[in-house]
Amino acid sequence: MTADGNQVGPEPLQTVVDRVRAGQVGPDVNVWWPEASGWMPLNTIPEAMAMLTGVASGPVDSGAAPAASAMPAAPAGAADALMSGLSDQELDDEFMGLLKRSWELYKETELATSIDEAVLGGIVTALVDCGFVVIDIETAGAPIVTGATAAPTASVDVATAGLPAPRHQLRLEAPDTGARVTVALEHLTPDAGSAKLLGQLAAVVIGYGERVPNFSQVSQALRQEVASAFVASPEPGTVSWDADLGSSYVFAQIDLLLELEKYVSSDLAVDHELLRRHLAAVVNTLRTFVRSRFGS
Amino acid sequence: MGFFNQVANYAHKAELRESKDEILVGELIRSLSHRGWRVCQVVAHSDRQQVAFKLPGDEVLSRVTIMVDRRSGSGALTQSLGSKTVVSVAAEMRNDVADPDDLAAMWRTDLANLFKVPVRGEVRVNHQLNKVTARTFDMVDLDQMVQGHQVNAAGFVDWLLGMTDNLREHLRPHKK
């Protein structure tokens, strides 16, 4: 660059522009940079003009436009080029649009990971509303423990103790009769992709148990429990038997597949009344099984 | 009544004694669900239950997590606690858009938390970029609320709602 016949620089393009704005040199001052074919007036360089006028220029041909008069391209110039042709308002609108859509997608994922627990809360609410009390909760991912407060059934496999539970398990008791309801729920479509394809599905095992007065009845149920253990991947409607030798309970259990979206809306509101109706229907059937088999 | 029945009755009563925290959590879920809180997370194992709720329509809070930790270990401290149970409440507030100024607030709260000793009832705020949480804890006596099958959780639920109100006021200044 020449001013009063003297060459100055090298210096960044922004400095040259500032000199023009300050009146130290004219806009037609000659500039040169290593990639340039020769000296050329500043006001013939689109990027320099955009900086001078404060208006974003169109897409800049990187081969023709220097980033600085005698310096390598500065990062700020590249960022400006990225945003060229877009007003601040347009950029803000695009950003907010991306963020809004991200939240929508996140909420879909969140629903897929929360819907089974929303149903679990709904089952608790529906049964506690009717007078049951919760005596055990184990959730998927929590370690399986053994002992008096362990899993809902007596058939905890020692080999699985300490491993993460693959499903949610609930055990509730009716204070007046001592009758128990157990629920094991495994979310089959826990990610947004499979849920979109198949819907929100869960494999559920609902059990109903009563205390029986003598050891022989419990041992009979235990024998049937062993037989039940050979039923691999039970189909819906299969009734199996279980027993808790410690506190003398016998249980009838049934496998079902449930569509969780029937009970939970996209904003996690639960239809407690529908859950209550469905639980009532299942418990009624299982109670009939238990009483007809063991006469309790 | 034979020996079998005596053993079974004993086992049954032991199960109920051990289930006081679950009984309380069940009542908590029921009570708060009827207030419009929506269960979004349940994490539970033998002596600790954690339930998170969404609060649709709340002007400040997006989520509240309640943890009932019985700490039924075998150590002298946990044995001395008896039926005393630690209840923690964490309230979460979300801002859809992160503000660069939040960085300064985040560092200030992080630094302040570094020197705080956990004290029951104290509120601790943790500032993330687009999420601010406030948490506190206290101790409750399970025996006062659960006796056998009988649950008297109304006072407990009111107390929890009061704690939540307190946390909400700590978070309100950060809401954008």
PDB file of C-alpha atoms in Angstrom, chain B residues 14-105:
ATOM      1  CA  ALA B  14     -40.857 -58.385  58.961  1.00  0.00           C
ATOM      2  CA  GLU B  15     -41.642 -57.580  55.337  1.00  0.00           C
ATOM      3  CA  LEU B  16     -44.045 -54.832  56.387  1.00  0.00           C
ATOM      4  CA  ARG B  17     -41.501 -53.380  58.836  1.00  0.00           C
ATOM      5  CA  GLU B  18     -38.940 -53.258  56.073  1.00  0.00           C
ATOM      6  CA  SER B  19     -41.421 -51.695  53.650  1.00  0.00           C
ATOM      7  CA  LYS B  20     -42.178 -48.458  55.488  1.00  0.00           C
ATOM      8  CA  ASP B  21     -40.238 -46.345  53.020  1.00  0.00           C
ATOM      9  CA  GLU B  22     -41.934 -48.037  50.047  1.00  0.00           C
ATOM     10  CA  ILE B  23     -45.350 -47.534  51.652  1.00  0.00           C
ATOM     11  CA  LEU B  24     -44.550 -43.846  52.082  1.00  0.00           C
ATOM     12  CA  VAL B  25     -43.271 -43.483  48.515  1.00  0.00           C
ATOM     13  CA  GLY B  26     -46.415 -45.174  47.172  1.00  0.00           C
ATOM     14  CA  GLU B  27     -48.569 -42.668  49.041  1.00  0.00           C
ATOM     15  CA  LEU B  28     -46.333 -39.852  47.830  1.00  0.00           C
ATOM     16  CA  ILE B  29     -46.758 -40.877  44.191  1.00  0.00           C
ATOM     17  CA  ARG B  30     -50.517 -41.115  44.623  1.00  0.00           C
ATOM     18  CA  SER B  31     -50.880 -37.747  46.388  1.00  0.00           C
ATOM     19  CA  LEU B  32     -48.667 -35.789  44.019  1.00  0.00           C
ATOM     20  CA  SER B  33     -50.177 -37.431  40.915  1.00  0.00           C
ATOM     21  CA  HIS B  34     -53.584 -36.173  42.016  1.00  0.00           C
ATOM     22  CA  ARG B  35     -52.093 -32.679  42.252  1.00  0.00           C
ATOM     23  CA  GLY B  36     -51.197 -32.872  38.553  1.00  0.00           C
ATOM     24  CA  TRP B  37     -47.560 -33.807  38.991  1.00  0.00           C
ATOM     25  CA  ARG B  38     -46.538 -36.378  36.366  1.00  0.00           C
ATOM     26  CA  VAL B  39     -44.182 -39.220  37.149  1.00  0.00           C
ATOM     27  CA  CYS B  40     -41.291 -39.252  34.668  1.00  0.00           C
ATOM     28  CA  GLN B  41     -38.673 -41.307  36.478  1.00  0.00           C
ATOM     29  CA  VAL B  42     -38.656 -43.968  39.174  1.00  0.00           C
ATOM     30  CA  VAL B  43     -35.377 -45.350  40.452  1.00  0.00           C
ATOM     31  CA  ALA B  44     -35.790 -47.733  43.331  1.00  0.00           C
ATOM     32  CA  HIS B  45     -33.943 -50.440  45.114  1.00  0.00           C
ATOM     33  CA  SER B  46     -33.934 -51.941  48.564  1.00  0.00           C
ATOM     34  CA  ASP B  47     -33.381 -48.861  50.711  1.00  0.00           C
ATOM     35  CA  ARG B  48     -33.517 -45.899  48.362  1.00  0.00           C
ATOM     36  CA  GLN B  49     -36.349 -44.670  46.188  1.00  0.00           C
ATOM     37  CA  GLN B  50     -36.174 -41.725  43.865  1.00  0.00           C
ATOM     38  CA  VAL B  51     -39.196 -40.414  41.995  1.00  0.00           C
ATOM     39  CA  ALA B  52     -39.080 -37.520  39.534  1.00  0.00           C
ATOM     40  CA  PHE B  53     -42.134 -35.554  38.456  1.00  0.00           C
ATOM     41  CA  LYS B  54     -42.833 -33.120  35.646  1.00  0.00           C
ATOM     42  CA  LEU B  55     -44.800 -30.071  36.716  1.00  0.00           C
ATOM     43  CA  PRO B  56     -46.868 -28.992  33.710  1.00  0.00           C
ATOM     44  CA  GLY B  57     -47.978 -25.395  33.893  1.00  0.00           C
ATOM     45  CA  ASP B  58     -45.547 -24.415  36.631  1.00  0.00           C
ATOM     46  CA  GLU B  59     -44.221 -20.947  35.862  1.00  0.00           C
ATOM     47  CA  VAL B  60     -40.717 -21.731  37.105  1.00  0.00           C
ATOM     48  CA  LEU B  61     -40.081 -25.417  37.717  1.00  0.00           C
ATOM     49  CA  SER B  62     -39.915 -28.093  35.047  1.00  0.00           C
ATOM     50  CA  ARG B  63     -39.132 -31.074  37.232  1.00  0.00           C
ATOM     51  CA  VAL B  64     -38.926 -32.057  40.888  1.00  0.00           C
ATOM     52  CA  THR B  65     -37.082 -35.122  42.127  1.00  0.00           C
ATOM     53  CA  ILE B  66     -37.752 -36.582  45.559  1.00  0.00           C
ATOM     54  CA  MET B  67     -35.428 -39.140  47.076  1.00  0.00           C
ATOM     55  CA  VAL B  68     -36.219 -41.192  50.137  1.00  0.00           C
ATOM     56  CA  ASP B  69     -33.023 -42.761  51.394  1.00  0.00           C
ATOM     57  CA  ARG B  70     -33.411 -45.042  54.356  1.00  0.00           C
ATOM     58  CA  ARG B  71     -29.663 -45.693  54.576  1.00  0.00           C
ATOM     59  CA  SER B  72     -30.329 -49.040  56.206  1.00  0.00           C
ATOM     60  CA  GLY B  73     -26.704 -50.066  56.285  1.00  0.00           C
ATOM     61  CA  SER B  74     -25.106 -52.000  59.085  1.00  0.00           C
ATOM     62  CA  GLY B  75     -22.854 -49.210  60.340  1.00  0.00           C
ATOM     63  CA  ALA B  76     -23.202 -47.646  63.783  1.00  0.00           C
ATOM     64  CA  LEU B  77     -24.407 -44.350  62.321  1.00  0.00           C
ATOM     65  CA  THR B  78     -27.190 -45.861  60.242  1.00  0.00           C
ATOM     66  CA  GLN B  79     -28.269 -48.083  63.117  1.00  0.00           C
ATOM     67  CA  SER B  80     -28.427 -45.066  65.408  1.00  0.00           C
ATOM     68  CA  LEU B  81     -30.712 -43.328  62.917  1.00  0.00           C
ATOM     69  CA  GLY B  82     -33.384 -45.999  63.429  1.00  0.00           C
ATOM     70  CA  SER B  83     -36.474 -45.101  61.422  1.00  0.00           C
ATOM     71  CA  LYS B  84     -35.017 -41.678  60.576  1.00  0.00           C
ATOM     72  CA  THR B  85     -34.840 -41.309  56.836  1.00  0.00           C
ATOM     73  CA  VAL B  86     -33.134 -38.735  54.663  1.00  0.00           C
ATOM     74  CA  VAL B  87     -35.500 -37.040  52.239  1.00  0.00           C
ATOM     75  CA  SER B  88     -33.945 -34.932  49.482  1.00  0.00           C
ATOM     76  CA  VAL B  89     -35.804 -32.612  47.146  1.00  0.00           C
ATOM     77  CA  ALA B  90     -34.243 -31.304  43.953  1.00  0.00           C
ATOM     78  CA  ALA B  91     -36.099 -28.754  41.834  1.00  0.00           C
ATOM     79  CA  GLU B  92     -35.040 -28.093  38.269  1.00  0.00           C
ATOM     80  CA  MET B  93     -35.686 -25.022  36.165  1.00  0.00           C
ATOM     81  CA  ARG B  94     -34.945 -24.945  32.446  1.00  0.00           C
ATOM     82  CA  ASN B  95     -34.293 -22.045  30.135  1.00  0.00           C
ATOM     83  CA  ASP B  96     -34.694 -22.956  26.480  1.00  0.00           C
ATOM     84  CA  VAL B  97     -31.951 -20.566  25.420  1.00  0.00           C
ATOM     85  CA  ALA B  98     -28.600 -20.360  27.155  1.00  0.00           C
ATOM     86  CA  ASP B  99     -27.389 -16.848  27.866  1.00  0.00           C
ATOM     87  CA  PRO B 100     -23.606 -16.259  27.798  1.00  0.00           C
ATOM     88  CA  ASP B 101     -24.056 -14.352  31.058  1.00  0.00           C
ATOM     89  CA  ASP B 102     -25.065 -17.679  32.598  1.00  0.00           C
ATOM     90  CA  LEU B 103     -21.440 -18.733  32.468  1.00  0.00           C
ATOM     91  CA  ALA B 104     -20.538 -16.156  35.090  1.00  0.00           C
ATOM     92  CA  ALA B 105     -23.430 -17.248  37.320  1.00  0.00           C
TER      93      ALA B 105
END
